[in-house]
Amino acid sequence: MQTRKKYIFLTFLASWLLLFFFGGDQLRHFAFFSGRKAKARRSWPHWTDRSLLKNFADPEELQRDGDPSLLSPRERRAAWLSSYKSSRCRMETCFDFSRCEKHGFKVFTYPQERDQPVSESYGKILSSIERSRYHTANPEEACLFILSIDTLDRDHLSAQYVRDVDEKIRGFPLWNGGRNHLIFNLYSGTWPRYTGDLGFDIGQAILAKASFDTESFRPGFDISIPLFSKEHPQRGGERGWLYQDSVPPKKKYLLVFKGKRYLTGIGSGTRNALHHIHNGKDIISLTTCKHGKDWEKHKDTRCDKDNVDYEKFDYQELLHNSTFCIVPRGRRLGSFRFLEALQAACIPVLLSDGWELPFAEAIDWGKAAVVGSERLLLQIPSAVRCIHPERVLAFQQQTQFLWDAYFSSVDKIVHTTLEIIKDRLSPHRSRSRFLWNALPGGLLVLPDFSTHLGDFPFYYLQHGSSPSKKFTAFIRAVSQAESLSQSILRLIQAVSGSQYCAQILGLWSCEKPPPPSGKWPQTSVPLTIIQGRRKLSDRFFPFEAIQTDAVLSLDEHTSLSTSEVDFAFVVWLSFPERIVGFPTQSHFWDAEQGRWGYTSKWTNELSIVLTAAAFYHRYYHSLFTEYLPAGLRELVDGLAACEDILMNVLVAAVTKLPPIKVTQRKQHKEVVAQQVECGDGAAGSPPPGQRSPSAPHSAPAKAKGADSRRFSQRQDCLNQLADWFGYMPLVSSQLRLDPVLFKDQVSVLRKKYPRLEKP
Amino acid sequence: IMCASAKYNTRGPALIPRMKTKHRIYYITLFSIVLLGLIATGMFQFWPHSIESSNDWTVEKRSVHDVPVVKIPADSPIPERGDLSCRMHTCFDVYRCGFNPKNKIKVYIYSLKKYVDEYGTSVSNTISREYNELLTAISDSEFYTDDVNRACLFVPSIDVLNQNALRIKETAQALAQLSRWDRGTNHLLFNMLPGGPPDYNTALDVPRDRALLAGGGFSTWTYRQGYDVSIPVYSPLSGEVDLPERGPGPRRYFILSSQMALHPEYRLELEALQAENGESVLILDKCTNLSDGVPAVRKRCYKNQVFDYPQVLQESTFCVVLRGARLGQAVLSDVLQAGCVPVIIADSYILPFSEVLDWKRASVVIPEEKMPEMYSILQSIPQRQIEEMQRQARWFWEAYFRSMKAIALATLQIINDRIYPYAAISYEEWNDPPAVKWSSVSNPLFLPLIPPQSQGFTAIVLTYDRVESLFRVITEVSKVPSLSKLLVVWNNQNKNPPEDSLWPKIRVPLKVVRTAENKLSNRFFPYDEIETEAVLAIDDDIIMLTSDELQFGYEVWREFPDRLVGYPGRLHLWDHEMNKWKYESEWTNEVSMVLTGAAFYHKYFNYLYTYKMPGDIKNWVDAHMNCEDIAMNFLVANVTGKSVIKVTPRKKFKCPECTAIDGLSLDQTHMVERSECINKFASVFGTMPLKVVEHRADPVLYKDDFPEKLKSFPNIGSL
């Protein structure tokens, strides 16, 4: 028995040992497998002799850099000119910079020929250029040339297709192989390939084209523009549809698409797959097979059901109620729905491989769109679901900013194109990528003014800086008398008493020379007199002498106290991008007359601050003079009493915000009656004071005529400006900013601005 | 295995008692042997594996000369030349990268081999120091994988940094025989010195088919935008020389040229500039009469003056970087390191990492034709901007130029961002130096919108048990025309809210939310019930605000939707004696906070308060049952950089500062605690974000001599 047990146990032991030795391999694998995770991954070895390794290049070789003396730079550049042509054009080789040196960036449009009508869209493009500040009628001055031949639609099956373009352009003496020409195109190629072929030789011309593919795009030379419809407004343009920053930023649907499904041909790969991501809940992807004449020939089993579902949803409804919108390629790479989604604040999810995105040279699309890959369509739902709500909110706002800054009208699209080209002419005086992608957008930033963020009123927060703590008082004097008026003397005293005043500038707008310096009052700050050109728009000319960020614009007859100035300036420091001032007026829509109305009566709202007493950033002088087209300034010079409305309209168009009214010690007296104008009537100044509640009717009888004329002029001005801008930029405000303890029942001694409360 | 033996052992004692004692010893011995056997086996099984890994370890201790040698037959295939039309969607296999929650590509590095031709002559240097550093950096990064099957991007260990150090055809053949080459798909090559005499191509001449090229010195004609990556030419001086950052500001020279090998034409132009502008322009050249042992690369000369290089670069505001035979110049790295603003004169050059870096902020690019105008162009740049460019230049060097690691990681990140664009790094993250990131504010509600009035606002009343007062607040607030919903946050867990029938009947929906804990932060929770953008936070004892005042507050909020718009204002002051912040509730001429006992704000800030409050502030507030309003003021000011808006004149509020007024002393401890909050929050935020202003908002016609009945908000300011 014992022996048996002994044997049993010995066998047992032996089998155990055997198991371990022979089965060990398997077990070891098991152990290896579990141990592998813990084991450090096999990384790049740390070579024992790594410190002895040679440098990739001998330092001297690196600094000597080959033998540069082989080819002279001048010869090399000359050689480039002949070898880098047509499809390999770059600004250095195909653009004649010297044409832009003498007269700056001037654009010439070929005169339109009578027998050659252009399409509506091309007409808009041409008129945008003709209205712009860069337009010139003289080809000698021109830096850039625009053809009068409509090249927008180069699909030769299209009715708009212009034939024999080659022959025509060869007849133009200015053509010069296309050098310094800019050609616009929306549609190129035709069924079935839809290539980028334009059907004529563009030579060395810059191509501004929609649906540009990265392969034929000449970087730094061509410009990709968005596809826009012929209904796209000339100017102004509809605003975006985002009226509020909803939190969470999710809308009813997460992702939508509604459009054609191509059963065959180019682009069908993506369009055919879109229905796969439809889940009927938060992802709606609807396709229809109905398009073209013979769609039924190609139709498949899905078509009938899809076509029915398709009709159940409204495109506009989806656009309004979705967080993301799929923007797939159509036959061509770009589509109308790109701009539609952008306007609708429906974040575009681009499925258009190889599309050179519109204005990508300037615009950072990563901030406003999801650039998907056609090949990864099925990942899109999870990818967009993973995007954090904060980012969605930022995306939504950015779509609206971009839409409004660069796309909402043909004017904006054309101007963006021109500005991008202009920026290339002098790289050191061009907008940084930041400026293009931050409010208020590149078009409103003039690199000729400055390229430094701190010099503009818009970027203090992002830049982490603040405006300078001093202002320049800028007084427009119209005295006709030999001596200075009492009011201007008082004004100079009051303003120079402000601790924030750096200097006083007097703009002398009369024919007579200003009184000699001895006649001007002695002030603690420098006082300079500038002789104006006797134009109303003079008061917003960017005079060199204005060196502070803040300008206090004043009229001779304005009456202000030092405390008012001090308080208003401190308020302005908080709102450096707005106009901050005293007397205000407002605008309203007069539904009866179908036009904008203007009122100087006391109202509960305000939208215009009179520049007879207002603080604003000096950059607005540059914008007023350089940015606005000359035609608009001429309009203002001709109208009298309109330039301050234009300034308000301009600032509102830039900021989208109302101006700010601050406390006024007392209501400015009615001074219209005693308005003194020097010389001719055209150089009048607007009434510097806010009128009494019942103005203009309560004005003294004598002045009544002049007064109502002025009133109607201002109303006209407002309407003409709204027409120029394409919309009414003015924004109304219901508030006024007062000192914190203003008229509070607390001892006057505790108040910082007690003088503002004196009746 | 360990578990199995332990199990056996525990069964043992149950078996043994049944046997005779004299056998026990025998059995125990037997079992011990079995056990020992097991342990030994276990050890034996485990050891070899450990030995193996230590083998690995010794393998890592190898020299680069010990790597396997691969012979390349003369007739082995050569890849096609680089395809200029390649783009990510045509030549890159994105399916290898897959969707992953981390949004990181996986990069595999081929193991190092030495390639020789049929005659045994090596094809190139096995690996350069820089390429080894680069591969080490990739291997140490998050991108790295050692699993070739999971990789999305492949980096050959074949060193092609310097084209002159390799044999073109054989290197190409070596590439082609890599295990996953597949026409170069998803392969990434790094090259810094492309081309060779006489024409110096601007891209690597090695045929590479579809491989991506991270190249230094691309021209616009060879660079495949969105496919290739333009990288810097690394300067070994970066690692050798320590140039401490110099504060921005004017320097001794205005323009400096330090390059030794300039084409005589360029040199003539530079000398003309010097002749015109005198001392402020310094044109250096190599030194001709250096004593032996002095490395020529570290010295520069002007006439008889000898300067240390690269130290001399720090003496100038602008430093010229001219093209040589190649477009990419290592001197760019030295110049950036010195915080000198590079003036880049190299037509058609694609600047390093130009896909993501905004070079206009750090450099001046001047067309070659405009060289004679260089001085006046540079003179026209405002001083403040020059200082920023100096700082920016240094930052670019620190972040993207200073080491091969920096170059490698930036390159991979750029490719990563193309594959996962929705998770890409933003412009600001790439370009803003730390100082700017710190001081700049990017408002999350940056779009200037005036929300439609029709939306209305949601009033949130936080209450505990003051039902009577609460009902009065509800009744008062419900009179405000733009109120769209009223939410009562019932913070009392011990008591149920009054029955539905007892609540005041109001014209808008009234909803009661019961909370799980009595926390102050419940007031700022982003409840789903809040469907409007505007939120009015109001205490259950604020009954003195008139309907006009509340409606006006809402209108003011609409004009400033990204700010706190509130009624009672407060101020923070610096206490010079105590050297810390102090809370002030007196009648002051300034405000920097509004109490959230009655304030409008955007619902977004509820999200921020609940989920993004920095540090432990949220818990601190809940623990102390105080200062939730100060925390909200800090949060909003910090994220927007803007001040609060106090609306309407001061009223006699039932002082929220003294909720438990039993006497002056309690009031004072309350104030002390509020001061502490400010100091605590300022230290958590690392800054004092609150902005002090001297204004408040009133209706346009407030206190104007005008018939009250014509005013929109006549009933304002009554005490």
Short mmCIF file of C-alpha atoms in Angstrom, two decimals, chain B residues 352-567:
data_model
loop_
_atom_site.label_atom_id
_atom_site.label_comp_id
_atom_site.label_asym_id
_atom_site.label_seq_id
_atom_site.Cartn_x
_atom_site.Cartn_y
_atom_site.Cartn_z
CA PRO B 352 10.38 76.47 -42.26
CA PHE B 353 7.06 75.16 -40.98
CA SER B 354 5.32 77.83 -43.02
CA GLU B 355 2.20 75.68 -42.99
CA VAL B 356 1.66 76.65 -39.37
CA LEU B 357 4.05 79.43 -38.45
CA ASP B 358 3.20 83.04 -39.19
CA TRP B 359 6.58 84.32 -40.28
CA LYS B 360 5.30 87.84 -40.74
CA ARG B 361 5.39 88.11 -36.98
CA ALA B 362 9.03 87.14 -36.66
CA SER B 363 10.80 88.12 -39.84
CA VAL B 364 10.93 90.50 -42.75
CA VAL B 365 10.88 88.95 -46.19
CA ILE B 366 12.36 91.14 -48.87
CA PRO B 367 12.40 90.22 -52.55
CA GLU B 368 15.90 89.99 -53.96
CA GLU B 369 15.15 92.77 -56.40
CA LYS B 370 14.36 95.09 -53.52
CA MET B 371 17.64 94.61 -51.67
CA PRO B 372 18.71 98.21 -52.26
CA GLU B 373 15.58 99.36 -50.43
CA MET B 374 16.22 97.15 -47.45
CA TYR B 375 17.28 99.95 -45.15
CA SER B 376 14.26 102.12 -45.72
CA ILE B 377 11.91 99.15 -45.54
CA LEU B 378 13.30 98.17 -42.15
CA GLN B 379 13.27 101.76 -40.95
CA SER B 380 9.54 101.94 -41.57
CA ILE B 381 8.79 99.20 -39.03
CA PRO B 382 7.56 100.64 -35.74
CA GLN B 383 9.88 100.10 -32.79
CA ARG B 384 7.22 98.32 -30.74
CA GLN B 385 6.73 95.86 -33.54
CA ILE B 386 10.45 95.24 -33.85
CA GLU B 387 10.55 94.35 -30.19
CA GLU B 388 7.75 91.87 -30.65
CA MET B 389 9.50 90.39 -33.65
CA GLN B 390 12.65 89.93 -31.60
CA ARG B 391 10.69 88.11 -28.95
CA GLN B 392 8.85 86.10 -31.58
CA ALA B 393 12.09 85.14 -33.34
CA ARG B 394 13.56 83.82 -30.13
CA TRP B 395 10.36 81.92 -29.40
CA PHE B 396 10.39 80.25 -32.81
CA TRP B 397 13.92 79.13 -32.16
CA GLU B 398 13.11 77.79 -28.72
CA ALA B 399 10.02 75.96 -29.85
CA TYR B 400 10.88 74.73 -33.31
CA PHE B 401 14.58 75.17 -34.12
CA ARG B 402 16.69 74.54 -31.10
CA SER B 403 17.08 70.78 -31.32
CA MET B 404 16.48 67.92 -33.68
CA LYS B 405 13.80 66.86 -31.25
CA ALA B 406 11.96 70.14 -31.69
CA ILE B 407 12.20 69.82 -35.45
CA ALA B 408 11.03 66.21 -35.45
CA LEU B 409 8.06 66.77 -33.19
CA ALA B 410 6.89 69.87 -35.03
CA THR B 411 7.04 67.93 -38.29
CA LEU B 412 5.04 65.03 -36.93
CA GLN B 413 2.52 67.38 -35.36
CA ILE B 414 1.95 69.10 -38.70
CA ILE B 415 1.29 65.76 -40.38
CA ASN B 416 -0.88 64.73 -37.46
CA ASP B 417 -2.94 67.89 -37.81
CA ARG B 418 -3.61 67.10 -41.45
CA ILE B 419 -4.92 63.67 -40.60
CA TYR B 420 -7.00 64.78 -37.63
CA PRO B 421 -7.85 68.34 -38.66
CA TYR B 422 -10.69 68.62 -36.20
CA ALA B 423 -8.21 68.14 -33.37
CA ALA B 424 -5.48 70.28 -34.89
CA ILE B 425 -3.36 72.66 -32.90
CA SER B 426 -4.53 76.22 -33.37
CA TYR B 427 -2.71 79.16 -34.88
CA GLU B 428 -2.36 80.71 -31.44
CA GLU B 429 -0.84 77.61 -29.91
CA TRP B 430 1.70 77.40 -32.70
CA ASN B 431 2.58 81.07 -32.82
CA ASP B 432 2.02 82.82 -29.52
CA PRO B 433 5.08 82.95 -27.30
CA PRO B 434 4.37 81.96 -23.70
CA ALA B 435 4.35 85.58 -22.57
CA VAL B 436 1.66 86.41 -25.09
CA LYS B 437 -0.32 83.29 -24.29
CA TRP B 438 -0.26 84.43 -20.73
CA SER B 439 -1.17 88.07 -21.21
CA SER B 440 -3.57 87.83 -24.11
CA VAL B 441 -7.23 87.12 -23.74
CA SER B 442 -9.31 85.25 -26.25
CA ASN B 443 -12.90 85.83 -25.45
CA PRO B 444 -15.00 82.69 -26.00
CA LEU B 445 -17.94 84.92 -26.94
CA PHE B 446 -15.99 87.01 -29.39
CA LEU B 447 -18.61 87.66 -32.05
CA PRO B 448 -20.24 91.07 -31.59
CA LEU B 449 -23.86 90.07 -31.31
CA ILE B 450 -26.77 91.84 -29.75
CA PRO B 451 -29.05 88.93 -28.92
CA PRO B 452 -32.68 89.39 -29.95
CA GLN B 453 -34.83 90.86 -27.25
CA SER B 454 -37.54 88.30 -27.91
CA GLN B 455 -35.42 85.57 -26.43
CA GLY B 456 -35.85 86.95 -22.95
CA PHE B 457 -34.02 85.76 -19.89
CA THR B 458 -34.30 83.03 -17.29
CA ALA B 459 -34.34 84.11 -13.68
CA ILE B 460 -32.69 81.75 -11.24
CA VAL B 461 -33.53 82.16 -7.59
CA LEU B 462 -31.41 80.25 -5.14
CA THR B 463 -33.36 79.63 -1.99
CA TYR B 464 -33.10 77.69 1.22
CA ASP B 465 -36.14 78.27 3.36
CA ARG B 466 -37.24 81.88 3.12
CA VAL B 467 -40.44 81.01 1.34
CA GLU B 468 -42.30 84.23 1.99
CA SER B 469 -39.52 86.39 0.70
CA LEU B 470 -38.99 84.03 -2.19
CA PHE B 471 -42.62 84.35 -3.24
CA ARG B 472 -42.33 88.11 -3.19
CA VAL B 473 -39.24 87.96 -5.39
CA ILE B 474 -41.06 85.66 -7.80
CA THR B 475 -44.01 87.99 -7.98
CA GLU B 476 -41.82 91.02 -8.55
CA VAL B 477 -39.58 89.42 -11.13
CA SER B 478 -42.53 88.01 -13.03
CA LYS B 479 -43.58 91.57 -13.83
CA VAL B 480 -40.49 92.07 -16.00
CA PRO B 481 -41.65 91.92 -19.64
CA SER B 482 -38.67 89.98 -20.94
CA LEU B 483 -38.73 87.25 -18.33
CA SER B 484 -39.21 83.97 -20.14
CA LYS B 485 -38.82 81.43 -17.37
CA LEU B 486 -38.27 81.30 -13.67
CA LEU B 487 -36.15 78.65 -12.07
CA VAL B 488 -36.09 78.14 -8.34
CA VAL B 489 -33.11 76.22 -7.07
CA TRP B 490 -34.28 74.64 -3.86
CA ASN B 491 -31.14 74.13 -1.85
CA ASN B 492 -32.72 72.67 1.24
CA GLN B 493 -32.53 68.91 1.48
CA ASN B 494 -34.33 68.70 4.80
CA LYS B 495 -37.45 70.43 3.74
CA ASN B 496 -39.69 70.00 0.75
CA PRO B 497 -40.59 72.98 -1.34
CA PRO B 498 -44.15 74.26 -0.88
CA GLU B 499 -46.87 72.49 -2.75
CA ASP B 500 -47.58 73.54 -6.29
CA SER B 501 -50.81 75.24 -5.40
CA LEU B 502 -49.12 77.56 -2.94
CA TRP B 503 -46.72 79.11 -5.44
CA PRO B 504 -47.58 82.47 -6.94
CA LYS B 505 -49.35 82.22 -10.27
CA ILE B 506 -47.19 83.88 -12.86
CA ARG B 507 -47.38 84.25 -16.63
CA VAL B 508 -44.17 82.36 -17.41
CA PRO B 509 -43.19 78.77 -16.62
CA LEU B 510 -41.92 78.30 -13.11
CA LYS B 511 -39.75 75.33 -12.39
CA VAL B 512 -38.32 74.12 -9.12
CA VAL B 513 -35.03 72.24 -9.13
CA ARG B 514 -34.14 70.33 -6.00
CA THR B 515 -30.50 69.89 -5.29
CA ALA B 516 -28.67 67.01 -3.72
CA GLU B 517 -26.52 69.11 -1.49
CA ASN B 518 -26.72 72.59 -0.06
CA LYS B 519 -23.96 74.11 -2.12
CA LEU B 520 -23.54 77.65 -3.32
CA SER B 521 -22.29 76.43 -6.67
CA ASN B 522 -25.76 75.06 -7.38
CA ARG B 523 -26.67 78.59 -8.31
CA PHE B 524 -24.29 78.47 -11.24
CA PHE B 525 -25.06 75.02 -12.56
CA PRO B 526 -25.91 75.05 -16.30
CA TYR B 527 -29.34 73.53 -15.89
CA ASP B 528 -30.94 72.19 -19.04
CA GLU B 529 -34.00 74.14 -18.04
CA ILE B 530 -32.17 77.35 -18.92
CA GLU B 531 -33.11 77.77 -22.54
CA THR B 532 -32.16 81.40 -22.94
CA GLU B 533 -28.72 82.87 -23.27
CA ALA B 534 -29.37 85.41 -20.56
CA VAL B 535 -29.55 84.34 -16.96
CA LEU B 536 -30.65 86.60 -14.13
CA ALA B 537 -29.23 85.36 -10.86
CA ILE B 538 -31.25 86.81 -8.05
CA ASP B 539 -31.28 86.18 -4.33
CA ASP B 540 -34.50 85.26 -2.63
CA ASP B 541 -34.46 88.50 -0.69
CA ILE B 542 -33.90 91.00 -3.48
CA ILE B 543 -37.32 92.53 -3.69
CA MET B 544 -36.36 96.15 -4.09
CA LEU B 545 -35.54 96.11 -7.78
CA THR B 546 -38.28 97.55 -9.92
CA SER B 547 -39.50 95.98 -13.09
CA ASP B 548 -38.02 98.88 -15.07
CA GLU B 549 -34.66 98.36 -13.46
CA LEU B 550 -34.63 94.66 -14.22
CA GLN B 551 -35.84 95.16 -17.77
CA PHE B 552 -33.23 97.85 -18.29
CA GLY B 553 -30.59 95.51 -16.87
CA TYR B 554 -31.60 92.95 -19.45
CA GLU B 555 -31.34 95.54 -22.24
CA VAL B 556 -27.88 96.50 -21.05
CA TRP B 557 -26.88 92.85 -20.94
CA ARG B 558 -28.02 92.51 -24.55
CA GLU B 559 -25.54 95.21 -25.49
CA PHE B 560 -22.81 93.52 -23.43
CA PRO B 561 -23.68 89.82 -23.56
CA ASP B 562 -20.19 88.72 -22.62
CA ARG B 563 -20.13 90.61 -19.34
CA LEU B 564 -21.59 90.43 -15.90
CA VAL B 565 -24.27 93.09 -15.72
CA GLY B 566 -25.41 93.63 -12.18
CA TYR B 567 -26.82 96.02 -9.64
#
